[in-house]
Amino acid sequence: MISGAFPLPQVVLSATQKNKELLKVSSLIANISQDLLPLLSGEAQIYHPGSVGYKNATTRWATAVSPGFDVIVKVAAESDVQQTILYANSQEKPFLAIGGGHGSSSALKSAQGAIGIWMRGLNGTALAPGSNGSQAIIQAGSLAHEVISDLWDLGKQAVAGGCDCTSFVGPMLGGGHGILQGQYGLLADNMISARVVLGNGSIITVSNTSHSDLYWGLKGAGHNFGIVTSFHYQIHDRVPGMDMFATANYTFTQDKLEAVFTIANQWLTAPHRPVNLMHYGLIAINPSLSPQPIVTLLVYWQGLSIPPSYTAPLTSLNPLTVVHRLLDLRHVNSLTNADSHGSACLEGMGRQLFPTSHEKTWSLPNLRAVLDLFAAFPPELRDSTMMLEAYPVNRVQAIPGNNTAYPDRGRGLLASPLLAYPPGNARLDAEVEGWGRRIRRAMMNGTGEGELVAYVNYAHGDEGNEAVYGYEGWRRERLRGLKRVYDPEERFRFFEPVGV
């Protein structure tokens, strides 16, 4: 099916030039539609610029990073992905898979004049035959909240990311952190096998017994090698009581910052850190509560109630507000407004991330420096937050670091400002970038942790391969070797790319 008409080019041209440009664009779209559509499944669709489908596929979570697409192909079968890649290659056109549209690396801006492969038509989760209920087959166009809900209805749960509106597969290919990782490892650790369409259009199954070299690479750098169309994933039975999360949301005035994170650091350094416990800190601006930035600590406990030994020290600090909620895995991301209808999932906003990863504890002076920067923000940045994530690491760190391409098992703390601001202003984009770099420097100052380490799924795009894929030379060489074998033409080069 072909949908939508293309608009007149919005550039200043003479009448003759306009006609030539229009004919060029018309011919391009007509050729794609005429040549490619007959090769696709009956449910596949092609969207032109100006159509509703094109807009839905190309609207980004972070508008400062906008790939340029000549046309969108909404695939409905694995063969559609294959045929679209083969066609793009024959026309020497770049292509880019689109999932949840959350990637915010500046590298994505280098994809221009591309064919967008919109994965949303590949959607669904089912129990894998012959797995005795221990595995699910997940289609790669599924969003996180869809997978979580589908599994819940099957009496199952699995490691899932902290944002409902991303794709499920995207975070997994970059490692993937989630509230259940203390028991089961990263999202990537739970991928059993994957169907992958390579840059030359061939389709392979990747597992620990088939293309095992690429299996290693998919687990942390997977966006460099192909388009995953579906995958087998480890799942677990829901156990009554243990499929719930007791949560407490504490909000404090800024003067309590050091005391709050001293408590959090005590949890992080406890000899026997509970697998049930997670915390998520926030620095934000809320004039209705305080004229200065506020400090929030979200406490999660897998089970029906948080032990008083974790709540009493925080309560003694006289928080501004305390909210207790009992949530299941389908709703737990609402605590950070990252549920599918929450403010963190709104599309079309100006957003930038500047991640840093840390080893053992939060640096109190550095958090104070970040809060001071928040206090100096211009009005356009007042909806921003500082994310300070401390997922349980028990199982994550029990898995040897060389088992996967994900390089940072020893760093259990994820930090990044989520700088949110009105979209469509290049001057403001540049100004926000300056604020983000200042916050990143503040978080690294005096930690003694060495060079910048950044979670690849949060990458801004200026960190460099070492920061997101590891400083060990063997890691980067192994990734480059995989690139030479599986993507020698570098078709997949638009998100934190590994060169050949």
mmCIF file with all atom_site columns, N, CA and C in Angstrom, residues 46-98:
data_model
loop_
_atom_site.group_PDB
_atom_site.id
_atom_site.type_symbol
_atom_site.label_atom_id
_atom_site.label_alt_id
_atom_site.label_comp_id
_atom_site.label_asym_id
_atom_site.label_entity_id
_atom_site.label_seq_id
_atom_site.pdbx_PDB_ins_code
_atom_site.Cartn_x
_atom_site.Cartn_y
_atom_site.Cartn_z
_atom_site.occupancy
_atom_site.B_iso_or_equiv
_atom_site.pdbx_formal_charge
_atom_site.auth_seq_id
_atom_site.auth_comp_id
_atom_site.auth_asym_id
_atom_site.auth_atom_id
_atom_site.pdbx_PDB_model_num
ATOM 1   N N  . ILE A 1 46 ? 4.225  1.649   2.177  1.00 0.00 ? 46 ILE A N  1
ATOM 2   C CA . ILE A 1 46 ? 5.223  2.657   1.859  1.00 0.00 ? 46 ILE A CA 1
ATOM 3   C C  . ILE A 1 46 ? 4.609  4.025   2.095  1.00 0.00 ? 46 ILE A C  1
ATOM 4   N N  . TYR A 1 47 ? 5.286  4.851   2.894  1.00 0.00 ? 47 TYR A N  1
ATOM 5   C CA . TYR A 1 47 ? 4.788  6.176   3.245  1.00 0.00 ? 47 TYR A CA 1
ATOM 6   C C  . TYR A 1 47 ? 5.665  7.253   2.615  1.00 0.00 ? 47 TYR A C  1
ATOM 7   N N  . HIS A 1 48 ? 5.008  8.236   2.029  1.00 0.00 ? 48 HIS A N  1
ATOM 8   C CA . HIS A 1 48 ? 5.705  9.368   1.433  1.00 0.00 ? 48 HIS A CA 1
ATOM 9   C C  . HIS A 1 48 ? 5.761  10.537  2.414  1.00 0.00 ? 48 HIS A C  1
ATOM 10  N N  . PRO A 1 49 ? 6.711  11.436  2.238  1.00 0.00 ? 49 PRO A N  1
ATOM 11  C CA . PRO A 1 49 ? 6.702  12.683  3.026  1.00 0.00 ? 49 PRO A CA 1
ATOM 12  C C  . PRO A 1 49 ? 5.364  13.406  2.862  1.00 0.00 ? 49 PRO A C  1
ATOM 13  N N  . GLY A 1 50 ? 4.852  13.896  3.966  1.00 0.00 ? 50 GLY A N  1
ATOM 14  C CA . GLY A 1 50 ? 3.567  14.572  3.974  1.00 0.00 ? 50 GLY A CA 1
ATOM 15  C C  . GLY A 1 50 ? 2.429  13.696  4.432  1.00 0.00 ? 50 GLY A C  1
ATOM 16  N N  . SER A 1 51 ? 2.615  12.381  4.476  1.00 0.00 ? 51 SER A N  1
ATOM 17  C CA . SER A 1 51 ? 1.556  11.474  4.920  1.00 0.00 ? 51 SER A CA 1
ATOM 18  C C  . SER A 1 51 ? 1.586  11.306  6.430  1.00 0.00 ? 51 SER A C  1
ATOM 19  N N  . VAL A 1 52 ? 0.456  10.863  6.969  1.00 0.00 ? 52 VAL A N  1
ATOM 20  C CA . VAL A 1 52 ? 0.362  10.609  8.414  1.00 0.00 ? 52 VAL A CA 1
ATOM 21  C C  . VAL A 1 52 ? 1.331  9.503   8.819  1.00 0.00 ? 52 VAL A C  1
ATOM 22  N N  . GLY A 1 53 ? 1.410  8.450   8.006  1.00 0.00 ? 53 GLY A N  1
ATOM 23  C CA . GLY A 1 53 ? 2.313  7.347   8.322  1.00 0.00 ? 53 GLY A CA 1
ATOM 24  C C  . GLY A 1 53 ? 3.759  7.784   8.366  1.00 0.00 ? 53 GLY A C  1
ATOM 25  N N  . TYR A 1 54 ? 4.152  8.637   7.422  1.00 0.00 ? 54 TYR A N  1
ATOM 26  C CA . TYR A 1 54 ? 5.518  9.157   7.403  1.00 0.00 ? 54 TYR A CA 1
ATOM 27  C C  . TYR A 1 54 ? 5.787  9.952   8.674  1.00 0.00 ? 54 TYR A C  1
ATOM 28  N N  . LYS A 1 55 ? 4.850  10.808  9.060  1.00 0.00 ? 55 LYS A N  1
ATOM 29  C CA . LYS A 1 55 ? 5.033  11.607  10.271 1.00 0.00 ? 55 LYS A CA 1
ATOM 30  C C  . LYS A 1 55 ? 5.140  10.724  11.506 1.00 0.00 ? 55 LYS A C  1
ATOM 31  N N  . ASN A 1 56 ? 4.271  9.716   11.611 1.00 0.00 ? 56 ASN A N  1
ATOM 32  C CA . ASN A 1 56 ? 4.300  8.829   12.775 1.00 0.00 ? 56 ASN A CA 1
ATOM 33  C C  . ASN A 1 56 ? 5.632  8.083   12.875 1.00 0.00 ? 56 ASN A C  1
ATOM 34  N N  . ALA A 1 57 ? 6.166  7.695   11.722 1.00 0.00 ? 57 ALA A N  1
ATOM 35  C CA . ALA A 1 57 ? 7.410  6.928   11.727 1.00 0.00 ? 57 ALA A CA 1
ATOM 36  C C  . ALA A 1 57 ? 8.623  7.790   12.034 1.00 0.00 ? 57 ALA A C  1
ATOM 37  N N  . THR A 1 58 ? 8.594  9.062   11.642 1.00 0.00 ? 58 THR A N  1
ATOM 38  C CA . THR A 1 58 ? 9.796  9.894   11.701 1.00 0.00 ? 58 THR A CA 1
ATOM 39  C C  . THR A 1 58 ? 9.817  10.873  12.872 1.00 0.00 ? 58 THR A C  1
ATOM 40  N N  . THR A 1 59 ? 8.705  11.021  13.592 1.00 0.00 ? 59 THR A N  1
ATOM 41  C CA . THR A 1 59 ? 8.708  11.903  14.759 1.00 0.00 ? 59 THR A CA 1
ATOM 42  C C  . THR A 1 59 ? 9.614  11.314  15.831 1.00 0.00 ? 59 THR A C  1
ATOM 43  N N  . ARG A 1 60 ? 10.567 12.097  16.295 1.00 0.00 ? 60 ARG A N  1
ATOM 44  C CA . ARG A 1 60 ? 11.577 11.610  17.212 1.00 0.00 ? 60 ARG A CA 1
ATOM 45  C C  . ARG A 1 60 ? 11.262 11.994  18.656 1.00 0.00 ? 60 ARG A C  1
ATOM 46  N N  . TRP A 1 61 ? 11.796 11.210  19.567 1.00 0.00 ? 61 TRP A N  1
ATOM 47  C CA . TRP A 1 61 ? 11.743 11.551  20.992 1.00 0.00 ? 61 TRP A CA 1
ATOM 48  C C  . TRP A 1 61 ? 12.595 12.779  21.269 1.00 0.00 ? 61 TRP A C  1
ATOM 49  N N  . ALA A 1 62 ? 13.717 12.904  20.577 1.00 0.00 ? 62 ALA A N  1
ATOM 50  C CA . ALA A 1 62 ? 14.629 14.038  20.730 1.00 0.00 ? 62 ALA A CA 1
ATOM 51  C C  . ALA A 1 62 ? 14.785 14.708  19.367 1.00 0.00 ? 62 ALA A C  1
ATOM 52  N N  . THR A 1 63 ? 14.201 15.896  19.218 1.00 0.00 ? 63 THR A N  1
ATOM 53  C CA . THR A 1 63 ? 14.145 16.520  17.893 1.00 0.00 ? 63 THR A CA 1
ATOM 54  C C  . THR A 1 63 ? 15.491 17.049  17.419 1.00 0.00 ? 63 THR A C  1
ATOM 55  N N  . ALA A 1 64 ? 16.442 17.239  18.333 1.00 0.00 ? 64 ALA A N  1
ATOM 56  C CA . ALA A 1 64 ? 17.754 17.739  17.913 1.00 0.00 ? 64 ALA A CA 1
ATOM 57  C C  . ALA A 1 64 ? 18.497 16.723  17.057 1.00 0.00 ? 64 ALA A C  1
ATOM 58  N N  . VAL A 1 65 ? 18.046 15.470  17.082 1.00 0.00 ? 65 VAL A N  1
ATOM 59  C CA . VAL A 1 65 ? 18.658 14.402  16.288 1.00 0.00 ? 65 VAL A CA 1
ATOM 60  C C  . VAL A 1 65 ? 17.609 13.895  15.306 1.00 0.00 ? 65 VAL A C  1
ATOM 61  N N  . SER A 1 66 ? 17.719 14.294  14.060 1.00 0.00 ? 66 SER A N  1
ATOM 62  C CA . SER A 1 66 ? 16.701 13.957  13.067 1.00 0.00 ? 66 SER A CA 1
ATOM 63  C C  . SER A 1 66 ? 17.342 13.386  11.815 1.00 0.00 ? 66 SER A C  1
ATOM 64  N N  . PRO A 1 67 ? 17.308 12.069  11.632 1.00 0.00 ? 67 PRO A N  1
ATOM 65  C CA . PRO A 1 67 ? 17.717 11.509  10.351 1.00 0.00 ? 67 PRO A CA 1
ATOM 66  C C  . PRO A 1 67 ? 16.804 12.026  9.241  1.00 0.00 ? 67 PRO A C  1
ATOM 67  N N  . GLY A 1 68 ? 17.287 11.997  8.021  1.00 0.00 ? 68 GLY A N  1
ATOM 68  C CA . GLY A 1 68 ? 16.491 12.444  6.890  1.00 0.00 ? 68 GLY A CA 1
ATOM 69  C C  . GLY A 1 68 ? 16.060 11.272  6.031  1.00 0.00 ? 68 GLY A C  1
ATOM 70  N N  . PHE A 1 69 ? 14.754 11.112  5.836  1.00 0.00 ? 69 PHE A N  1
ATOM 71  C CA . PHE A 1 69 ? 14.229 9.966   5.092  1.00 0.00 ? 69 PHE A CA 1
ATOM 72  C C  . PHE A 1 69 ? 13.512 10.424  3.828  1.00 0.00 ? 69 PHE A C  1
ATOM 73  N N  . ASP A 1 70 ? 13.853 9.812   2.699  1.00 0.00 ? 70 ASP A N  1
ATOM 74  C CA . ASP A 1 70 ? 13.129 10.066  1.462  1.00 0.00 ? 70 ASP A CA 1
ATOM 75  C C  . ASP A 1 70 ? 11.791 9.350   1.461  1.00 0.00 ? 70 ASP A C  1
ATOM 76  N N  . VAL A 1 71 ? 11.753 8.203   2.091  1.00 0.00 ? 71 VAL A N  1
ATOM 77  C CA . VAL A 1 71 ? 10.536 7.396   2.105  1.00 0.00 ? 71 VAL A CA 1
ATOM 78  C C  . VAL A 1 71 ? 10.622 6.434   3.286  1.00 0.00 ? 71 VAL A C  1
ATOM 79  N N  . ILE A 1 72 ? 9.470  5.995   3.762  1.00 0.00 ? 72 ILE A N  1
ATOM 80  C CA . ILE A 1 72 ? 9.395  5.034   4.863  1.00 0.00 ? 72 ILE A CA 1
ATOM 81  C C  . ILE A 1 72 ? 8.746  3.754   4.382  1.00 0.00 ? 72 ILE A C  1
ATOM 82  N N  . VAL A 1 73 ? 9.368  2.627   4.708  1.00 0.00 ? 73 VAL A N  1
ATOM 83  C CA . VAL A 1 73 ? 8.776  1.319   4.444  1.00 0.00 ? 73 VAL A CA 1
ATOM 84  C C  . VAL A 1 73 ? 8.387  0.714   5.786  1.00 0.00 ? 73 VAL A C  1
ATOM 85  N N  . LYS A 1 74 ? 7.079  0.542   5.984  1.00 0.00 ? 74 LYS A N  1
ATOM 86  C CA . LYS A 1 74 ? 6.615  -0.135  7.197  1.00 0.00 ? 74 LYS A CA 1
ATOM 87  C C  . LYS A 1 74 ? 6.563  -1.626  6.894  1.00 0.00 ? 74 LYS A C  1
ATOM 88  N N  . VAL A 1 75 ? 7.514  -2.356  7.458  1.00 0.00 ? 75 VAL A N  1
ATOM 89  C CA . VAL A 1 75 ? 7.638  -3.780  7.154  1.00 0.00 ? 75 VAL A CA 1
ATOM 90  C C  . VAL A 1 75 ? 6.648  -4.583  7.973  1.00 0.00 ? 75 VAL A C  1
ATOM 91  N N  . ALA A 1 76 ? 6.218  -5.706  7.421  1.00 0.00 ? 76 ALA A N  1
ATOM 92  C CA . ALA A 1 76 ? 5.281  -6.584  8.118  1.00 0.00 ? 76 ALA A CA 1
ATOM 93  C C  . ALA A 1 76 ? 5.773  -8.024  8.167  1.00 0.00 ? 76 ALA A C  1
ATOM 94  N N  . ALA A 1 77 ? 6.933  -8.273  7.583  1.00 0.00 ? 77 ALA A N  1
ATOM 95  C CA . ALA A 1 77 ? 7.518  -9.610  7.572  1.00 0.00 ? 77 ALA A CA 1
ATOM 96  C C  . ALA A 1 77 ? 9.029  -9.476  7.484  1.00 0.00 ? 77 ALA A C  1
ATOM 97  N N  . GLU A 1 78 ? 9.713  -10.504 7.927  1.00 0.00 ? 78 GLU A N  1
ATOM 98  C CA . GLU A 1 78 ? 11.169 -10.493 7.847  1.00 0.00 ? 78 GLU A CA 1
ATOM 99  C C  . GLU A 1 78 ? 11.635 -10.298 6.412  1.00 0.00 ? 78 GLU A C  1
ATOM 100 N N  . SER A 1 79 ? 10.933 -10.900 5.476  1.00 0.00 ? 79 SER A N  1
ATOM 101 C CA . SER A 1 79 ? 11.318 -10.762 4.068  1.00 0.00 ? 79 SER A CA 1
ATOM 102 C C  . SER A 1 79 ? 11.199 -9.317  3.595  1.00 0.00 ? 79 SER A C  1
ATOM 103 N N  . ASP A 1 80 ? 10.307 -8.528  4.198  1.00 0.00 ? 80 ASP A N  1
ATOM 104 C CA . ASP A 1 80 ? 10.203 -7.112  3.834  1.00 0.00 ? 80 ASP A CA 1
ATOM 105 C C  . ASP A 1 80 ? 11.481 -6.360  4.188  1.00 0.00 ? 80 ASP A C  1
ATOM 106 N N  . VAL A 1 81 ? 12.056 -6.678  5.336  1.00 0.00 ? 81 VAL A N  1
ATOM 107 C CA . VAL A 1 81 ? 13.326 -6.067  5.729  1.00 0.00 ? 81 VAL A CA 1
ATOM 108 C C  . VAL A 1 81 ? 14.395 -6.436  4.722  1.00 0.00 ? 81 VAL A C  1
ATOM 109 N N  . GLN A 1 82 ? 14.446 -7.710  4.370  1.00 0.00 ? 82 GLN A N  1
ATOM 110 C CA . GLN A 1 82 ? 15.442 -8.187  3.411  1.00 0.00 ? 82 GLN A CA 1
ATOM 111 C C  . GLN A 1 82 ? 15.295 -7.491  2.065  1.00 0.00 ? 82 GLN A C  1
ATOM 112 N N  . GLN A 1 83 ? 14.078 -7.454  1.531  1.00 0.00 ? 83 GLN A N  1
ATOM 113 C CA . GLN A 1 83 ? 13.866 -6.861  0.212  1.00 0.00 ? 83 GLN A CA 1
ATOM 114 C C  . GLN A 1 83 ? 14.152 -5.358  0.211  1.00 0.00 ? 83 GLN A C  1
ATOM 115 N N  . THR A 1 84 ? 13.832 -4.685  1.304  1.00 0.00 ? 84 THR A N  1
ATOM 116 C CA . THR A 1 84 ? 14.100 -3.247  1.380  1.00 0.00 ? 84 THR A CA 1
ATOM 117 C C  . THR A 1 84 ? 15.600 -2.975  1.382  1.00 0.00 ? 84 THR A C  1
ATOM 118 N N  . ILE A 1 85 ? 16.349 -3.779  2.117  1.00 0.00 ? 85 ILE A N  1
ATOM 119 C CA . ILE A 1 85 ? 17.806 -3.624  2.135  1.00 0.00 ? 85 ILE A CA 1
ATOM 120 C C  . ILE A 1 85 ? 18.389 -3.903  0.748  1.00 0.00 ? 85 ILE A C  1
ATOM 121 N N  . LEU A 1 86 ? 17.937 -4.967  0.104  1.00 0.00 ? 86 LEU A N  1
ATOM 122 C CA . LEU A 1 86 ? 18.450 -5.285  -1.225 1.00 0.00 ? 86 LEU A CA 1
ATOM 123 C C  . LEU A 1 86 ? 18.142 -4.156  -2.215 1.00 0.00 ? 86 LEU A C  1
ATOM 124 N N  . TYR A 1 87 ? 16.941 -3.606  -2.119 1.00 0.00 ? 87 TYR A N  1
ATOM 125 C CA . TYR A 1 87 ? 16.586 -2.509  -3.015 1.00 0.00 ? 87 TYR A CA 1
ATOM 126 C C  . TYR A 1 87 ? 17.432 -1.275  -2.712 1.00 0.00 ? 87 TYR A C  1
ATOM 127 N N  . ALA A 1 88 ? 17.568 -0.926  -1.443 1.00 0.00 ? 88 ALA A N  1
ATOM 128 C CA . ALA A 1 88 ? 18.370 0.248   -1.081 1.00 0.00 ? 88 ALA A CA 1
ATOM 129 C C  . ALA A 1 88 ? 19.797 0.105   -1.597 1.00 0.00 ? 88 ALA A C  1
ATOM 130 N N  . ASN A 1 89 ? 20.359 -1.086  -1.450 1.00 0.00 ? 89 ASN A N  1
ATOM 131 C CA . ASN A 1 89 ? 21.722 -1.309  -1.937 1.00 0.00 ? 89 ASN A CA 1
ATOM 132 C C  . ASN A 1 89 ? 21.805 -1.155  -3.454 1.00 0.00 ? 89 ASN A C  1
ATOM 133 N N  . SER A 1 90 ? 20.795 -1.637  -4.153 1.00 0.00 ? 90 SER A N  1
ATOM 134 C CA . SER A 1 90 ? 20.821 -1.544  -5.616 1.00 0.00 ? 90 SER A CA 1
ATOM 135 C C  . SER A 1 90 ? 20.749 -0.095  -6.084 1.00 0.00 ? 90 SER A C  1
ATOM 136 N N  . GLN A 1 91 ? 20.159 0.758   -5.260 1.00 0.00 ? 91 GLN A N  1
ATOM 137 C CA . GLN A 1 91 ? 20.038 2.175   -5.598 1.00 0.00 ? 91 GLN A CA 1
ATOM 138 C C  . GLN A 1 91 ? 21.111 3.022   -4.902 1.00 0.00 ? 91 GLN A C  1
ATOM 139 N N  . GLU A 1 92 ? 22.011 2.352   -4.208 1.00 0.00 ? 92 GLU A N  1
ATOM 140 C CA . GLU A 1 92 ? 23.076 3.022   -3.463 1.00 0.00 ? 92 GLU A CA 1
ATOM 141 C C  . GLU A 1 92 ? 22.515 4.070   -2.502 1.00 0.00 ? 92 GLU A C  1
ATOM 142 N N  . LYS A 1 93 ? 21.441 3.686   -1.838 1.00 0.00 ? 93 LYS A N  1
ATOM 143 C CA . LYS A 1 93 ? 20.811 4.570   -0.856 1.00 0.00 ? 93 LYS A CA 1
ATOM 144 C C  . LYS A 1 93 ? 21.039 4.015   0.553  1.00 0.00 ? 93 LYS A C  1
ATOM 145 N N  . PRO A 1 94 ? 21.281 4.887   1.513  1.00 0.00 ? 94 PRO A N  1
ATOM 146 C CA . PRO A 1 94 ? 21.385 4.417   2.898  1.00 0.00 ? 94 PRO A CA 1
ATOM 147 C C  . PRO A 1 94 ? 20.023 3.985   3.428  1.00 0.00 ? 94 PRO A C  1
ATOM 148 N N  . PHE A 1 95 ? 20.029 3.178   4.455  1.00 0.00 ? 95 PHE A N  1
ATOM 149 C CA . PHE A 1 95 ? 18.783 2.766   5.107  1.00 0.00 ? 95 PHE A CA 1
ATOM 150 C C  . PHE A 1 95 ? 19.006 2.755   6.607  1.00 0.00 ? 95 PHE A C  1
ATOM 151 N N  . LEU A 1 96 ? 17.922 2.875   7.336  1.00 0.00 ? 96 LEU A N  1
ATOM 152 C CA . LEU A 1 96 ? 18.010 2.940   8.794  1.00 0.00 ? 96 LEU A CA 1
ATOM 153 C C  . LEU A 1 96 ? 16.750 2.337   9.390  1.00 0.00 ? 96 LEU A C  1
ATOM 154 N N  . ALA A 1 97 ? 16.919 1.395   10.327 1.00 0.00 ? 97 ALA A N  1
ATOM 155 C CA . ALA A 1 97 ? 15.779 0.816   11.031 1.00 0.00 ? 97 ALA A CA 1
ATOM 156 C C  . ALA A 1 97 ? 15.234 1.817   12.041 1.00 0.00 ? 97 ALA A C  1
ATOM 157 N N  . ILE A 1 98 ? 13.913 1.852   12.173 1.00 0.00 ? 98 ILE A N  1
ATOM 158 C CA . ILE A 1 98 ? 13.232 2.730   13.123 1.00 0.00 ? 98 ILE A CA 1
ATOM 159 C C  . ILE A 1 98 ? 12.423 1.859   14.062 1.00 0.00 ? 98 ILE A C  1
#
